[in-house]
mmCIF file of C-alpha atoms in Angstrom:
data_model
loop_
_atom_site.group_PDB
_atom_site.id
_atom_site.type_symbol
_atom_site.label_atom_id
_atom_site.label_comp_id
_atom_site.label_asym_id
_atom_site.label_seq_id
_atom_site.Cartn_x
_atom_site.Cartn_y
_atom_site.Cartn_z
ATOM 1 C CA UNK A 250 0.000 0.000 0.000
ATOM 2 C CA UNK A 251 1.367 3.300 -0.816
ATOM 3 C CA UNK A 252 2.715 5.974 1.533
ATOM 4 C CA UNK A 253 0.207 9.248 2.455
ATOM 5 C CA UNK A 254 1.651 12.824 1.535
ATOM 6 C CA UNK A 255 1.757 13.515 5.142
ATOM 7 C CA UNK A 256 3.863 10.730 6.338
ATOM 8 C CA UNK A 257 7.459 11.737 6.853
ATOM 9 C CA UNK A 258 9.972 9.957 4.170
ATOM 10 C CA UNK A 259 11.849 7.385 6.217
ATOM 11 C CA UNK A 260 15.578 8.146 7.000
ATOM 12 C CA UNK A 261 18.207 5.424 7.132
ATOM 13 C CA UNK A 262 19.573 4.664 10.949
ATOM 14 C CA UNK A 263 23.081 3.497 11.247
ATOM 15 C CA UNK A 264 24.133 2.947 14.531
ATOM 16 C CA UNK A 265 27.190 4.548 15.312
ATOM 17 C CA UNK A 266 29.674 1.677 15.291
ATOM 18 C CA UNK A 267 28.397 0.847 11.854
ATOM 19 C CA UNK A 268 28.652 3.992 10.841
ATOM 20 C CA UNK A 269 32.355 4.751 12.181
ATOM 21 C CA UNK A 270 33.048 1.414 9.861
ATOM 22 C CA UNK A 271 31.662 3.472 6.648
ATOM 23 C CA UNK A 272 34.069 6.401 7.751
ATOM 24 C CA UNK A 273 37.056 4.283 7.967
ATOM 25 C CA UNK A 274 35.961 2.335 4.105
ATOM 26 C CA UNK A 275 36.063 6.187 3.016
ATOM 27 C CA UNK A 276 39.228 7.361 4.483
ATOM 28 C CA UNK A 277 40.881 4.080 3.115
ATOM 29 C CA UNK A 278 38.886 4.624 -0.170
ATOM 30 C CA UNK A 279 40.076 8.383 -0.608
ATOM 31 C CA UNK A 280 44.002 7.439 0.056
ATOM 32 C CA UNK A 281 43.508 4.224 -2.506
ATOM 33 C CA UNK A 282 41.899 6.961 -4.637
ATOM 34 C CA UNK A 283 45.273 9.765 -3.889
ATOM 35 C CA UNK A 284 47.589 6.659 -4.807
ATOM 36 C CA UNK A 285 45.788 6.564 -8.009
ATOM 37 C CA UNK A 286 45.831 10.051 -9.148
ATOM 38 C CA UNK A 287 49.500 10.660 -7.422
ATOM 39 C CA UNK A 288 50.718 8.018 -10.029
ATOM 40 C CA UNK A 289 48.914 9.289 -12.587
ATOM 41 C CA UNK A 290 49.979 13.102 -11.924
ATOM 42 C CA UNK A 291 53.831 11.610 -11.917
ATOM 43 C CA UNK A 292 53.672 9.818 -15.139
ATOM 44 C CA UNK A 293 54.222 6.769 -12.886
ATOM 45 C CA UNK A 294 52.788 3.689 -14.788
ATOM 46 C CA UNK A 295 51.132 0.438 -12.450
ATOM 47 C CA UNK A 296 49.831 -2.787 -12.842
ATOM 48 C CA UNK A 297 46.379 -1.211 -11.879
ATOM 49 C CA UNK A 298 46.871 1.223 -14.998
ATOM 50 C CA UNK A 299 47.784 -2.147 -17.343
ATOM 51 C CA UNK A 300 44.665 -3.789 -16.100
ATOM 52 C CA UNK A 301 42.237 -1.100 -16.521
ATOM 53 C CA UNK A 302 44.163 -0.336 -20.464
ATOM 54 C CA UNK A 303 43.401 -4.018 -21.376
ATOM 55 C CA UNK A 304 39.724 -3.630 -20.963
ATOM 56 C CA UNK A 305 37.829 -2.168 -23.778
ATOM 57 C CA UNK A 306 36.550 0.869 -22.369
ATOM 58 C CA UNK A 307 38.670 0.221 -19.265
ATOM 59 C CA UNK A 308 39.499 3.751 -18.411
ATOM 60 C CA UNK A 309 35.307 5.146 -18.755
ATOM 61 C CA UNK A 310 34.770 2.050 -16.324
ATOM 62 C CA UNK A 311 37.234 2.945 -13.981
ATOM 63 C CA UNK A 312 36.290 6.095 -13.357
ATOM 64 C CA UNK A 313 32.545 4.824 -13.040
ATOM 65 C CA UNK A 314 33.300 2.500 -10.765
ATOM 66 C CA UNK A 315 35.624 3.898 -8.553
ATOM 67 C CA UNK A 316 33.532 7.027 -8.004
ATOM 68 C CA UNK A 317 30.353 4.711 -7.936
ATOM 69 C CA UNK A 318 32.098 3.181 -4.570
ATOM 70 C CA UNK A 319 33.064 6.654 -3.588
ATOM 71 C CA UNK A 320 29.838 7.748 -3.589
ATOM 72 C CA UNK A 321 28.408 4.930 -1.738
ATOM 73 C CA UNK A 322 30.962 4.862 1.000
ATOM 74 C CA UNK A 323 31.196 8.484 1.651
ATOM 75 C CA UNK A 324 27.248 8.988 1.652
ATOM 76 C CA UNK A 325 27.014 5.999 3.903
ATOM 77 C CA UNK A 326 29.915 7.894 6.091
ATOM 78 C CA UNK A 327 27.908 11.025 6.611
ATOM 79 C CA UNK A 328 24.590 8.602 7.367
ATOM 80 C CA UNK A 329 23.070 9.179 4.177
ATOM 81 C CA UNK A 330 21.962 12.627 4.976
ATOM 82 C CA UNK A 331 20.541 14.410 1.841
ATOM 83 C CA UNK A 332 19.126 17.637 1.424
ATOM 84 C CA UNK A 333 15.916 17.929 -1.288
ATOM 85 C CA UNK A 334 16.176 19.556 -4.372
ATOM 86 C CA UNK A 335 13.198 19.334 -6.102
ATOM 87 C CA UNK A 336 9.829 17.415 -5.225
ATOM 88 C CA UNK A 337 10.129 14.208 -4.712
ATOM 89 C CA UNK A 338 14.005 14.442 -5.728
ATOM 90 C CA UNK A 339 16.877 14.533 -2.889
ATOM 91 C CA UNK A 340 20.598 14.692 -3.338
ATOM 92 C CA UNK A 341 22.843 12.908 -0.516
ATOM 93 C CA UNK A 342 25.248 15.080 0.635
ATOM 94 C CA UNK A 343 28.015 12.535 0.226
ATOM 95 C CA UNK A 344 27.664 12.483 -3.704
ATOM 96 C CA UNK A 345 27.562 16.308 -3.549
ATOM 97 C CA UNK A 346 31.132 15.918 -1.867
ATOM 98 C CA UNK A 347 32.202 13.497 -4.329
ATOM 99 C CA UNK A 348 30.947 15.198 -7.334
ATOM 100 C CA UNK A 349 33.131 18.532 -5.762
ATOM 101 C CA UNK A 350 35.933 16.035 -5.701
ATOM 102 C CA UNK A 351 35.121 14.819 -9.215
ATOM 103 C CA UNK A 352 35.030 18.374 -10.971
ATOM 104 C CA UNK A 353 38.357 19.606 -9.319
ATOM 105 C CA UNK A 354 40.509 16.492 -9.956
ATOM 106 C CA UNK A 355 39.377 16.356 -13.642
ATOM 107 C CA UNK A 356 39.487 20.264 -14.277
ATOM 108 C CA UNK A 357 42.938 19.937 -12.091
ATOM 109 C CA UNK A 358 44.673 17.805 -15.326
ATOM 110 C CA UNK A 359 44.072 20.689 -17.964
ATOM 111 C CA UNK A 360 47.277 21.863 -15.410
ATOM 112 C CA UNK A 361 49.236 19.365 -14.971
ATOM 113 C CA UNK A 362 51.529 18.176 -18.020
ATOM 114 C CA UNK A 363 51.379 14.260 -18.094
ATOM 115 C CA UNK A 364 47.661 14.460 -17.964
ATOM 116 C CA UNK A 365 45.117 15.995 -20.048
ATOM 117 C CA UNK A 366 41.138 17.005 -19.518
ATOM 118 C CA UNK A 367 39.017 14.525 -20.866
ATOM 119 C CA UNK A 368 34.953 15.208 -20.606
ATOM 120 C CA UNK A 369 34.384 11.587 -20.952
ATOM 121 C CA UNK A 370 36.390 10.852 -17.808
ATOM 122 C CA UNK A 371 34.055 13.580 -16.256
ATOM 123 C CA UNK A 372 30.843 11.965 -17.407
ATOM 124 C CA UNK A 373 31.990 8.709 -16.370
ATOM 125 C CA UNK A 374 32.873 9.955 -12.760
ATOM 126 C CA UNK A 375 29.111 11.593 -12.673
ATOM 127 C CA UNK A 376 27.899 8.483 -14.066
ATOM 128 C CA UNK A 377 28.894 6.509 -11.373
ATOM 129 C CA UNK A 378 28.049 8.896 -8.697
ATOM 130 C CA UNK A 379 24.792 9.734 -9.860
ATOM 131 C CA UNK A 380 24.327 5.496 -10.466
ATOM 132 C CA UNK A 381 25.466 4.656 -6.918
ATOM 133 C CA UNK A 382 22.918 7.743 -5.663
ATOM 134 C CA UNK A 383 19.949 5.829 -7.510
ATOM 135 C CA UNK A 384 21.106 2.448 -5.959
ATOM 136 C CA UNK A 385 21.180 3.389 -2.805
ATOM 137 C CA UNK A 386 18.311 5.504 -2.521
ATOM 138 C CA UNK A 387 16.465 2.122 -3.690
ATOM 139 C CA UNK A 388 18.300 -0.194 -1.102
ATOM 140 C CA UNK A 389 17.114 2.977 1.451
ATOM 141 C CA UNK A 390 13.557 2.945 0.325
ATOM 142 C CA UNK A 391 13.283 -0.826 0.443
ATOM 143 C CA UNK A 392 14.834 -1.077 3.813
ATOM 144 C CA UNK A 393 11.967 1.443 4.745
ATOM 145 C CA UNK A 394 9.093 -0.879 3.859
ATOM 146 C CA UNK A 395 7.776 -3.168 6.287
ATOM 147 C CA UNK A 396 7.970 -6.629 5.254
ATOM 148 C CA UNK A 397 4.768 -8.786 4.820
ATOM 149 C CA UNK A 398 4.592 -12.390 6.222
#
């Protein structure tokens, strides 16, 4: 049966030792995530850069995925707080962070001279954020429901 306009929209509850495991996942997520682009910035070359080059399309789905986690494990880190935007519509505040992140680190190689600005790479980041937004706001929402027996 559906919800009434009246009821509040159910928020997610982590309990705090949960959530202080999402906020270490992060943390360990952003410095995998520094390695990455400190290598890249160098000119430094990887096994991780080989693997992703091997796959067609490797690089667009790199960038989709590892923001796609990003997004997850920082929005789960702040408790999956959002803020509405417009009617039914919400944005966490985690994938606003991210995306922030995103836009700066991409615009960021148009500076440095072993990279270059690619608008694909861009897309692909916002892909994945705006992918692992959707998927958890559906996890959220059916956590919310009660179950029938």
């Amino acid at each position: 049966m559906g919800r009434k306009l009246s009821q509040p929209v159910p928020q997610l509850v982590i309990k705090p030792n949960f959530t202080a495991v999402f906020v270490v996942a992060a943390i360990a997520f952003a410095a995998f995530l520094g390695w990455i682009i400190y290598l890249a910035n160098s000119g430094q070359n990887s096994l991780f850069f080989q693997w992703v080059a091997a796959i067609p399309y490797g690089d667009k789905l790199g960038h989709l995925v590892l923001f796609a986690t990003f997004t997850l494990l920082v929005t789960l880190a702040l408790g999956a707080r959002a803020m509405p935007l417009y009617g039914k519509v919400k944005v966490y505040w985690g994938a606003l962070l991210v995306c922030a992140f995103a836009l700066i680190e991409e615009i960021s190689q148009a500076f440095i001279a072993t990279r270059t600005f690619d608008l694909a790479d861009l897309g692909a980041d916002l892909l994945g954020i705006i992918a692992a937004s959707i998927v958890l706001a559906w996890v959220l929402k059916r956590q919310a429901q009660p179950t029938e027996r």
